[in-house]
Tab-separated table of C-alpha atoms in Angstrom:
chain	number	residue	atom	x	y	z
K	23	MET	CA	-22.356	31.498	46.848
K	24	LYS	CA	-18.719	31.952	45.852
K	25	LYS	CA	-18.162	28.194	45.900
K	26	ILE	CA	-21.149	27.625	43.595
K	27	VAL	CA	-19.842	30.197	41.109
K	28	VAL	CA	-16.381	28.623	41.161
K	29	TRP	CA	-17.791	25.150	40.585
K	30	LEU	CA	-19.996	26.379	37.736
K	31	TRP	CA	-16.977	28.055	36.153
K	32	LEU	CA	-14.887	24.908	36.567
K	33	ILE	CA	-17.577	22.678	35.062
K	34	GLY	CA	-17.917	25.078	32.138
K	35	PHE	CA	-14.166	25.130	31.645
K	36	ILE	CA	-13.925	21.342	31.667
K	37	SER	CA	-16.831	21.104	29.208
K	38	CYS	CA	-15.092	23.560	26.868
K	39	GLN	CA	-11.904	21.550	27.106
K	40	GLU	CA	-13.725	18.324	26.279
K	41	LYS	CA	-15.507	19.929	23.333
K	42	GLU	CA	-12.230	21.352	22.049
K	43	ILE	CA	-10.574	17.943	21.705
K	44	THR	CA	-13.558	16.188	20.106
K	45	THR	CA	-12.480	14.903	16.700
K	46	ILE	CA	-15.147	14.211	14.084
K	47	PHE	CA	-14.497	12.714	10.655
K	48	SER	CA	-17.499	12.580	8.330
K	49	GLY	CA	-18.433	12.702	4.676
K	50	THR	CA	-19.757	10.832	1.656
K	51	ILE	CA	-18.208	8.263	-0.669
K	52	LYS	CA	-20.372	8.125	-3.775
K	53	GLY	CA	-20.743	5.123	-6.040
K	54	THR	CA	-19.687	2.390	-3.640
K	55	ASP	CA	-21.457	-0.671	-2.291
K	56	ALA	CA	-18.870	-1.069	0.483
K	57	GLN	CA	-20.288	-1.225	3.994
K	58	GLU	CA	-17.363	0.415	5.751
K	59	ILE	CA	-14.131	2.308	5.404
K	60	GLU	CA	-11.121	1.756	7.622
K	61	LEU	CA	-8.843	4.284	9.249
K	62	GLU	CA	-5.383	2.852	9.946
K	63	GLY	CA	-2.526	4.350	11.916
K	64	ILE	CA	0.280	3.422	14.271
K	65	ASN	CA	-1.159	0.814	16.662
K	66	PHE	CA	-4.583	2.049	15.577
K	67	SER	CA	-7.332	0.699	13.378
K	68	LYS	CA	-10.974	1.723	13.243
K	69	LYS	CA	-13.748	0.587	10.921
K	70	ILE	CA	-16.274	3.321	10.164
K	71	PRO	CA	-19.681	2.145	8.881
K	72	LEU	CA	-20.950	3.483	5.548
K	73	GLN	CA	-24.650	4.086	5.151
K	74	ALA	CA	-26.465	2.880	2.027
K	75	ASN	CA	-25.992	6.310	0.406
K	76	GLY	CA	-22.241	6.301	1.176
K	77	THR	CA	-22.350	8.746	4.084
K	78	PHE	CA	-20.341	8.243	7.262
K	79	SER	CA	-19.603	10.051	10.495
K	80	ASP	CA	-17.554	9.053	13.505
K	81	THR	CA	-16.106	10.606	16.613
K	82	LEU	CA	-12.469	9.584	16.836
K	83	ASP	CA	-10.299	8.982	19.854
K	84	LEU	CA	-6.979	9.586	18.104
K	85	PRO	CA	-3.823	8.209	19.727
K	86	TYR	CA	-1.694	10.910	18.066
K	87	ASP	CA	-1.719	13.874	15.673
K	88	GLY	CA	-0.326	12.860	12.297
K	89	MET	CA	-0.787	10.737	9.203
K	90	TYR	CA	-3.315	7.932	8.933
K	91	TYR	CA	-4.446	5.792	6.016
K	92	LEU	CA	-8.034	5.888	4.798
K	93	VAL	CA	-8.832	2.559	3.132
K	94	LEU	CA	-11.917	1.809	1.043
K	95	THR	CA	-10.393	-1.238	-0.715
K	96	ASP	CA	-6.845	-2.509	-1.212
K	97	GLU	CA	-6.679	-0.526	-4.456
K	98	LYS	CA	-8.407	2.596	-3.119
K	99	SER	CA	-6.638	4.201	-0.196
K	100	PHE	CA	-4.900	7.468	0.620
K	101	TYR	CA	-3.296	9.438	3.425
K	102	VAL	CA	-5.385	11.628	5.669
K	103	TYR	CA	-3.863	14.070	8.158
K	104	LEU	CA	-5.731	14.226	11.465
K	105	GLU	CA	-5.288	16.158	14.674
K	106	LYS	CA	-7.267	16.008	17.878
K	107	GLY	CA	-9.991	18.618	17.550
K	108	PHE	CA	-10.374	18.417	13.758
K	109	GLN	CA	-13.912	18.554	12.369
K	110	LEU	CA	-13.106	17.191	8.911
K	111	GLN	CA	-15.544	16.420	6.100
K	112	LEU	CA	-14.735	14.470	2.936
K	113	GLU	CA	-16.625	14.016	-0.313
K	114	THR	CA	-15.294	11.709	-3.022
K	115	TYR	CA	-16.252	9.157	-5.671
K	116	ALA	CA	-15.254	5.512	-5.305
K	117	ASP	CA	-14.224	5.116	-8.959
K	118	ASP	CA	-11.728	8.009	-8.729
K	119	PHE	CA	-11.067	7.797	-5.029
K	120	ILE	CA	-8.057	10.121	-4.658
K	121	ASN	CA	-8.401	12.674	-7.438
K	122	SER	CA	-12.067	13.396	-6.680
K	123	MET	CA	-11.431	14.045	-2.971
K	124	LYS	CA	-12.839	17.333	-1.656
K	125	TYR	CA	-12.314	18.367	1.959
K	126	SER	CA	-14.053	20.960	4.116
K	127	GLY	CA	-14.047	21.901	7.779
K	128	LEU	CA	-11.200	22.155	10.257
K	129	GLY	CA	-8.252	20.266	8.746
K	130	GLN	CA	-9.221	20.888	5.113
K	131	ASP	CA	-6.142	22.925	4.177
K	132	GLU	CA	-3.643	20.266	5.240
K	133	ASN	CA	-5.501	17.517	3.395
K	134	LYS	CA	-6.111	19.577	0.258
K	135	TYR	CA	-2.355	20.110	0.120
K	136	LEU	CA	-1.705	16.357	0.412
K	137	ILE	CA	-3.946	15.744	-2.605
K	138	GLU	CA	-2.168	18.448	-4.610
K	139	LYS	CA	1.208	17.021	-3.599
K	140	ASN	CA	0.121	13.599	-4.849
K	141	LYS	CA	-1.107	15.132	-8.134
K	142	LEU	CA	2.289	16.788	-8.544
K	143	ILE	CA	4.084	13.437	-8.288
K	144	GLU	CA	1.576	11.784	-10.629
K	145	SER	CA	1.911	14.602	-13.172
K	146	LYS	CA	5.570	13.612	-13.527
K	147	TYR	CA	5.450	9.845	-13.085
K	148	GLY	CA	1.834	8.666	-13.268
K	149	ASP	CA	-0.326	6.750	-10.805
K	150	GLN	CA	2.035	5.459	-8.108
K	151	SER	CA	-0.166	2.479	-7.288
K	152	ASN	CA	1.048	1.082	-10.633
K	153	PHE	CA	4.497	-0.511	-10.288
K	154	GLU	CA	5.435	0.329	-13.878
K	155	ASN	CA	4.898	4.005	-13.057
K	156	VAL	CA	6.935	3.684	-9.874
K	157	LEU	CA	9.811	2.371	-11.995
K	158	LYS	CA	9.715	5.539	-14.121
K	159	ILE	CA	11.235	7.415	-11.189
K	160	TYR	CA	14.312	5.194	-11.295
K	161	THR	CA	14.955	4.531	-14.990
K	162	ASP	CA	17.316	7.500	-15.579
K	163	GLU	CA	21.042	7.413	-14.982
K	164	GLU	CA	22.356	8.669	-11.651
K	165	GLN	CA	22.904	12.350	-12.380
K	166	VAL	CA	19.623	12.829	-14.211
K	167	PHE	CA	17.796	10.948	-11.467
K	168	LEU	CA	19.322	13.167	-8.755
K	169	GLU	CA	18.436	16.316	-10.694
K	170	ASN	CA	14.856	15.092	-11.141
K	171	ILE	CA	14.498	14.347	-7.434
K	172	GLU	CA	15.926	17.752	-6.523
K	173	ASN	CA	13.455	19.455	-8.889
K	174	LEU	CA	10.586	17.404	-7.483
K	175	LYS	CA	11.592	18.356	-3.941
K	176	LYS	CA	11.675	22.048	-4.897
K	177	SER	CA	8.240	21.787	-6.550
K	178	MET	CA	6.763	20.207	-3.438
K	179	LEU	CA	8.263	22.882	-1.185
K	180	ASP	CA	6.868	25.571	-3.504
K	181	LYS	CA	3.435	23.963	-3.366
K	182	LEU	CA	3.626	23.829	0.439
K	183	ALA	CA	4.551	27.521	0.576
K	184	ALA	CA	1.687	28.416	-1.767
K	185	SER	CA	-0.847	26.417	0.266
K	186	GLN	CA	-1.180	29.184	2.889
K	187	ILE	CA	-1.554	26.556	5.612
K	188	LYS	CA	-1.443	28.247	9.015
K	189	ASN	CA	-0.732	25.061	10.991
K	190	GLU	CA	2.919	25.606	11.951
K	191	LYS	CA	3.358	22.076	13.303
K	192	PHE	CA	2.141	20.584	10.023
K	193	ILE	CA	4.394	22.876	7.960
K	194	LYS	CA	7.466	22.035	10.048
K	195	ASN	CA	6.842	18.292	9.817
K	196	GLU	CA	5.925	18.423	6.131
K	197	LYS	CA	9.183	20.178	5.256
K	198	LYS	CA	11.001	17.296	6.947
K	199	GLU	CA	8.771	14.811	5.117
K	200	ILE	CA	9.724	16.291	1.737
K	201	GLU	CA	13.436	16.027	2.533
K	202	ILE	CA	12.972	12.452	3.741
K	203	LEU	CA	10.894	11.525	0.674
K	204	ALA	CA	13.799	12.604	-1.539
K	205	LEU	CA	16.182	10.560	0.614
K	206	LYS	CA	13.858	7.563	0.423
K	207	TYR	CA	13.896	7.782	-3.391
K	208	GLN	CA	17.699	7.863	-3.292
K	209	GLU	CA	17.808	4.827	-0.988
K	210	GLN	CA	15.610	2.881	-3.387
K	211	TYR	CA	17.462	3.912	-6.525
K	212	ALA	CA	20.012	1.072	-6.674
K	213	PRO	CA	17.583	-1.908	-6.470
K	214	TYR	CA	14.867	-0.259	-8.579
K	215	HIS	CA	17.251	1.011	-11.248
K	216	GLY	CA	18.902	-2.409	-11.327
K	217	TYR	CA	15.489	-3.983	-11.867
K	218	ALA	CA	14.617	-1.462	-14.575
K	219	ILE	CA	17.815	-2.141	-16.548
K	220	ASN	CA	17.750	-5.884	-15.795
K	221	ASN	CA	20.982	-5.782	-13.807
K	222	ARG	CA	20.400	-6.995	-10.261
K	223	GLU	CA	24.101	-6.431	-9.450
K	224	PHE	CA	23.873	-2.701	-10.150
K	225	LYS	CA	25.656	-0.460	-7.627
K	226	THR	CA	25.587	3.314	-7.328
K	227	SER	CA	28.763	5.385	-7.481
K	228	ALA	CA	30.738	6.139	-4.326
K	229	THR	CA	29.487	9.735	-4.253
K	230	PHE	CA	25.800	8.848	-4.565
K	231	PRO	CA	23.904	10.339	-1.569
K	232	LYS	CA	22.185	7.879	0.755
K	233	ALA	CA	21.365	7.273	4.402
K	234	GLY	CA	23.833	5.245	6.423
K	235	ASP	CA	23.065	2.529	8.941
K	236	ASP	CA	23.568	5.172	11.646
K	237	TYR	CA	20.650	7.278	10.324
K	238	THR	CA	18.471	8.370	13.243
K	239	MET	CA	15.536	6.053	13.941
K	240	ASN	CA	14.378	7.812	17.085
K	241	ASP	CA	12.373	10.799	15.802
K	242	GLU	CA	8.886	10.014	17.093
K	243	GLU	CA	7.195	13.215	15.920
K	244	THR	CA	8.456	12.691	12.363
K	245	PHE	CA	7.463	9.029	12.566
K	246	LYS	CA	3.863	10.025	13.303
K	247	HIS	CA	3.749	12.511	10.425
K	248	SER	CA	5.858	10.984	7.684
K	249	TYR	CA	5.156	7.715	5.868
K	250	SER	CA	8.427	8.297	4.010
K	251	TYR	CA	10.297	8.265	7.311
K	252	ARG	CA	8.549	5.060	8.355
K	253	THR	CA	9.456	3.435	5.032
K	254	LEU	CA	13.019	4.763	5.066
K	255	ILE	CA	13.976	3.591	8.537
K	256	GLY	CA	12.156	0.310	7.969
K	257	GLY	CA	14.368	-0.289	4.922
K	258	ILE	CA	17.521	0.645	6.820
K	259	PHE	CA	16.481	-1.673	9.651
K	260	GLN	CA	16.035	-4.533	7.172
K	261	ARG	CA	19.462	-3.765	5.722
K	262	ILE	CA	21.031	-3.918	9.175
K	263	MET	CA	19.405	-7.304	9.760
K	264	TYR	CA	19.994	-8.943	6.378
K	265	GLY	CA	22.508	-6.838	4.449
K	266	THR	CA	25.737	-8.502	5.561
K	267	PRO	CA	25.622	-12.174	6.615
K	268	SER	CA	27.350	-12.956	9.889
K	269	GLU	CA	28.418	-16.264	11.402
K	270	GLU	CA	28.380	-14.810	14.915
K	271	LYS	CA	25.012	-13.036	14.829
K	272	THR	CA	21.658	-13.990	13.388
K	273	PRO	CA	19.466	-11.352	11.700
K	274	PHE	CA	17.327	-11.439	14.838
K	275	ASP	CA	20.364	-10.714	17.037
K	276	LYS	CA	21.343	-7.746	14.866
K	277	GLY	CA	17.805	-6.410	14.859
K	278	MET	CA	17.537	-6.628	18.633
K	279	GLU	CA	20.852	-4.807	19.062
K	280	LYS	CA	19.575	-1.940	16.932
K	281	LEU	CA	16.212	-1.824	18.714
K	282	ASN	CA	17.956	-1.453	22.056
K	283	THR	CA	19.422	1.868	20.845
K	284	ILE	CA	15.947	3.324	20.149
K	285	SER	CA	14.153	4.993	23.043
K	286	SER	CA	10.769	5.554	21.335
K	287	PRO	CA	8.366	2.710	22.275
K	288	ILE	CA	6.199	3.512	19.237
K	289	ILE	CA	9.083	3.209	16.772
K	290	ARG	CA	10.443	0.070	18.437
K	291	SER	CA	6.969	-1.465	18.271
K	292	GLU	CA	6.679	-0.778	14.537
K	293	LEU	CA	10.212	-1.884	13.655
K	294	ILE	CA	9.842	-5.154	15.560
K	295	LYS	CA	7.258	-6.163	12.941
K	296	ASN	CA	10.146	-6.424	10.469
K	297	MET	CA	11.448	-9.270	12.620
K	298	ALA	CA	8.256	-11.324	12.784
K	299	TYR	CA	9.360	-13.498	9.850
K	300	GLU	CA	12.304	-14.701	11.951
K	301	MET	CA	9.773	-16.635	14.015
K	302	ASN	CA	9.470	-19.602	11.670
K	303	LEU	CA	9.845	-23.361	11.580
K	304	THR	CA	13.591	-23.235	10.928
K	305	ALA	CA	14.279	-20.995	13.934
K	306	LYS	CA	16.361	-22.787	16.557
K	307	ASN	CA	15.338	-20.387	19.309
K	308	LEU	CA	11.608	-19.972	18.742
K	309	ASP	CA	10.885	-19.058	22.380
K	310	VAL	CA	13.611	-16.395	22.443
K	311	ILE	CA	12.310	-14.798	19.251
K	312	TYR	CA	8.712	-14.819	20.465
K	313	ASN	CA	9.652	-13.256	23.803
K	314	GLY	CA	11.739	-10.612	22.010
K	315	LEU	CA	8.817	-9.663	19.774
K	316	MET	CA	6.485	-9.413	22.749
K	317	LYS	CA	8.984	-7.346	24.732
K	318	HIS	CA	9.089	-4.534	22.183
K	319	SER	CA	5.575	-4.591	20.684
K	320	ILE	CA	2.809	-2.408	22.100
K	321	ASP	CA	0.433	-3.254	19.254
K	322	THR	CA	-2.291	-5.490	20.714
K	323	ALA	CA	-3.454	-6.755	17.296
K	324	PHE	CA	0.108	-7.712	16.307
K	325	ASN	CA	0.653	-9.360	19.683
K	326	LYS	CA	-2.483	-11.445	19.260
K	327	GLU	CA	-1.533	-12.552	15.728
K	328	THR	CA	2.048	-13.307	16.770
K	329	THR	CA	0.910	-15.364	19.760
K	330	GLN	CA	-1.424	-17.353	17.515
K	331	LYS	CA	1.431	-17.955	15.073
K	332	TYR	CA	3.756	-18.993	17.914
K	333	GLU	CA	1.217	-21.505	19.250
K	334	THR	CA	0.646	-22.821	15.713
K	335	LEU	CA	4.354	-23.252	14.992
K	336	LYS	CA	4.843	-25.279	18.163
K	337	LYS	CA	2.301	-27.808	16.858
K	338	LEU	CA	3.935	-28.255	13.439
K	339	VAL	CA	6.583	-30.729	14.566
K	340	LYS	CA	7.572	-33.881	12.736
K	341	GLY	CA	5.103	-36.711	13.373
K	342	SER	CA	2.169	-34.458	14.258
K	343	PRO	CA	-1.102	-34.822	12.320
K	344	SER	CA	-1.097	-32.397	9.402
K	345	PRO	CA	-3.716	-29.674	9.037
K	346	THR	CA	-6.055	-30.708	6.252
K	347	PHE	CA	-7.581	-29.202	3.121
K	348	ASN	CA	-10.465	-29.822	0.774
K	349	TYR	CA	-10.111	-27.493	-2.191
K	350	GLU	CA	-11.372	-27.101	-5.743
K	351	ASN	CA	-9.503	-29.235	-8.275
K	352	ILE	CA	-8.890	-27.698	-11.702
K	353	LYS	CA	-10.135	-30.967	-13.224
K	354	GLY	CA	-13.448	-30.666	-11.367
K	355	GLY	CA	-14.784	-31.396	-7.903
K	356	LYS	CA	-12.716	-31.097	-4.762
K	357	THR	CA	-9.662	-32.900	-3.465
K	358	SER	CA	-8.954	-33.422	0.229
K	359	LEU	CA	-5.778	-34.434	2.009
K	360	GLU	CA	-7.650	-37.428	3.450
K	361	SER	CA	-8.315	-38.716	-0.082
K	362	LEU	CA	-4.564	-38.988	-0.640
K	363	LYS	CA	-3.920	-41.155	2.432
K	364	GLY	CA	-1.563	-44.027	1.704
K	365	LYS	CA	0.780	-41.824	-0.332
K	366	PHE	CA	3.380	-39.239	0.550
K	367	VAL	CA	2.174	-35.752	-0.362
K	368	TYR	CA	4.506	-32.938	-1.418
K	369	ILE	CA	2.606	-29.664	-1.308
K	370	ASP	CA	3.490	-26.407	-3.058
K	371	VAL	CA	1.643	-23.319	-1.765
K	372	TRP	CA	1.956	-20.654	-4.460
K	373	ALA	CA	0.235	-17.852	-6.433
K	374	THR	CA	0.333	-16.588	-10.008
K	375	TRP	CA	1.680	-13.182	-8.880
K	376	CYS	CA	4.605	-14.717	-6.950
K	377	GLY	CA	7.877	-14.470	-8.917
K	378	PRO	CA	9.856	-16.961	-6.770
K	379	CYS	CA	6.935	-19.418	-7.023
K	380	ILE	CA	7.020	-19.264	-10.817
K	381	GLY	CA	10.790	-19.582	-10.689
K	382	GLU	CA	10.395	-23.007	-9.014
K	383	ILE	CA	8.055	-24.385	-11.691
K	384	PRO	CA	10.722	-25.922	-13.973
K	385	ALA	CA	12.380	-27.698	-11.032
K	386	LEU	CA	9.005	-28.843	-9.703
K	387	LYS	CA	8.027	-30.289	-13.099
K	388	ALA	CA	11.387	-32.076	-13.300
K	389	ILE	CA	11.042	-33.630	-9.836
K	390	GLU	CA	7.460	-34.711	-10.631
K	391	LYS	CA	8.694	-36.433	-13.787
K	392	GLU	CA	11.555	-38.139	-11.948
K	393	TYR	CA	9.258	-39.511	-9.226
K	394	HIS	CA	6.349	-40.397	-11.526
K	395	GLY	CA	4.927	-43.784	-10.612
K	396	LYS	CA	6.344	-43.728	-7.078
K	397	ASN	CA	4.251	-43.542	-3.938
K	398	ILE	CA	4.000	-39.752	-3.854
K	399	GLU	CA	1.517	-37.128	-5.011
K	400	PHE	CA	2.527	-33.601	-5.947
K	401	VAL	CA	-0.111	-31.050	-4.945
K	402	SER	CA	-0.035	-27.366	-5.835
K	403	ILE	CA	-2.389	-25.094	-3.868
K	404	SER	CA	-2.943	-21.625	-5.309
K	405	ILE	CA	-3.733	-18.860	-2.826
K	406	ASP	CA	-4.692	-16.359	-5.514
K	407	ALA	CA	-7.692	-14.157	-4.719
K	408	GLN	CA	-11.062	-15.442	-5.884
K	409	LYS	CA	-11.207	-12.732	-8.547
K	410	ASP	CA	-8.028	-14.183	-10.115
K	411	GLN	CA	-9.312	-17.729	-10.485
K	412	GLU	CA	-9.398	-17.513	-14.283
K	413	LYS	CA	-5.859	-16.138	-14.247
K	414	TRP	CA	-4.846	-19.238	-12.250
K	415	LYS	CA	-6.511	-21.587	-14.727
K	416	LYS	CA	-4.812	-19.810	-17.616
K	417	MET	CA	-1.355	-20.085	-16.044
K	418	VAL	CA	-1.837	-23.771	-15.204
K	419	ALA	CA	-2.624	-24.389	-18.882
K	420	GLU	CA	0.130	-22.156	-20.297
K	421	LYS	CA	2.834	-23.545	-17.990
K	422	GLU	CA	1.526	-27.108	-18.526
K	423	LEU	CA	1.572	-27.655	-14.770
K	424	LYS	CA	1.353	-31.284	-13.693
K	425	GLY	CA	0.307	-32.927	-10.442
K	426	ILE	CA	-2.861	-32.044	-8.562
K	427	GLN	CA	-3.768	-28.385	-9.062
K	428	LEU	CA	-5.993	-26.937	-6.331
K	429	PHE	CA	-7.418	-23.483	-5.594
K	430	ALA	CA	-7.679	-22.437	-1.924
K	431	ASP	CA	-11.038	-21.087	-0.794
K	432	ASN	CA	-9.921	-17.827	0.882
K	433	ASP	CA	-6.369	-16.969	-0.307
K	434	TRP	CA	-4.140	-16.031	2.702
K	435	LYS	CA	-7.055	-16.528	5.100
K	436	SER	CA	-7.673	-20.125	4.030
K	437	ASP	CA	-7.601	-22.517	6.987
K	438	PHE	CA	-4.762	-24.628	5.592
K	439	VAL	CA	-2.608	-21.507	5.124
K	440	LYS	CA	-3.375	-20.197	8.617
K	441	ASN	CA	-2.912	-23.590	10.252
K	442	TYR	CA	0.566	-23.862	8.747
K	443	ALA	CA	1.354	-20.239	9.773
K	444	ILE	CA	2.287	-19.439	6.164
K	445	ASP	CA	3.280	-15.778	5.788
K	446	GLY	CA	5.501	-16.111	2.721
K	447	ILE	CA	5.426	-18.140	-0.478
K	448	PRO	CA	6.443	-20.393	-2.097
K	449	ARG	CA	6.067	-22.785	0.808
K	450	PHE	CA	6.664	-26.518	0.458
K	451	ILE	CA	5.401	-29.207	2.831
K	452	LEU	CA	5.971	-32.966	2.953
K	453	ILE	CA	3.338	-35.225	4.539
K	454	ASP	CA	3.655	-38.985	5.081
K	455	THR	CA	1.314	-41.822	4.102
K	456	GLU	CA	-0.615	-41.497	7.374
K	457	GLY	CA	-1.269	-37.781	6.984
K	458	LYS	CA	1.430	-36.785	9.460
K	459	ILE	CA	4.001	-34.045	9.040
K	460	VAL	CA	7.430	-35.050	7.749
K	461	ASN	CA	8.622	-31.486	7.183
K	462	ALA	CA	6.364	-28.425	7.514
K	463	ASP	CA	8.930	-26.259	5.713
K	464	ALA	CA	10.395	-28.705	3.231
K	465	PRO	CA	13.218	-27.953	0.763
K	466	ARG	CA	12.267	-26.360	-2.548
K	467	PRO	CA	12.300	-28.447	-5.745
K	468	SER	CA	15.397	-26.540	-6.885
K	469	GLU	CA	17.345	-27.667	-3.789
K	470	GLU	CA	19.280	-30.917	-3.732
K	471	LYS	CA	18.157	-31.358	-0.126
K	472	LEU	CA	14.686	-32.309	-1.376
K	473	LYS	CA	15.950	-35.513	-2.977
K	474	GLU	CA	17.877	-36.284	0.200
K	475	LEU	CA	14.666	-35.875	2.225
K	476	LEU	CA	12.704	-38.068	-0.171
K	477	LYS	CA	15.424	-40.708	0.042
K	478	GLU	CA	15.223	-40.620	3.838
K	479	VAL	CA	11.538	-41.534	3.748
K	480	GLY	CA	12.145	-44.384	1.313
K	481	LEU	CA	11.280	-42.795	-2.022
């Protein structure tokens, strides 16, 4: 009999434990025709279906307690703080996604505070999804800027104290987040202030506070809680890689050296994503870079994408058949790569929102004029979103763009873009008269090397 009682007690205890760690996130998003929302975190992504009336409910298997991103659309997203065991409900309207958020249930206090904290920042500087409002933070001179940031930090700490949140772990981590947010603003001051005053060479004074390259990148608990910390150490990591050119070490070498000093697998896995761009067609050690990325990444989605990119890059060698396209021509109909066979084809992959792309336009128009009548076609493929098609047409007209102007069918996800492993624009490609690759990452029009390449192929 004793054994039966013990087993019943044990089963009951285990059941209580399982119930205690069940995490449920539910609610209603009114006024949306979206079919799902997405919850994104560190090495975590989950799509939660929305019913026709905007309601949702899901039981979550969270990998950690901390900050996640709730995404309805690219323009409508916001932080949500989740812990194992939360029973959190959300009600909001799609057209005012953040400011109309109302939380209830276990976890409501932490998330209500996050909304109030965001409103505090917006009350001073406006909607931070608008870049012009972001710049407002950095327009003042150094001393005024530092005073403003100090006042903002104090206001956020006061709001945290007034929130009456009883979650000691959240309070401890949020105090660190506020300090780091202020430091992140200080780190970004020089480039943003320089942009605001149209002086890209702007430097802060010697006494201006900032994080050094030795700033700790190994605080895993803070990393889980603080997006500011993730952004801050990501920026420092980029600076270590690219800040000071070196003849002895590549950016990849410097990044790997820094990663080897970090013990947290989660942080290493996130920082390694800053190095993914090093795996490109100009890399002399493609295999080494790929293996280095795989060594440190524990993100299965990133690993899959990186492996696909690696396999794609290996195929884009000189003399290989080029991936093809068949896209809408601004003059009507569609134009395919096959229809241009018999001519060299110089392709510009660009977008209307891309500053460096627009910066190449004068040089591209000049090179088109110089080679007019020769056996070469100049093709520009816009990867603007479908909603910006009229914006593309307007810019083509205003800039008096020449050559063949095409509009890709699915922006970054277009087959031609994916098959050339394009993850940054502008991107230029030269294809020969047989549709084979001459250079999958050709020189830009503004580079003298382009004319040298064209001379090599007989143009």
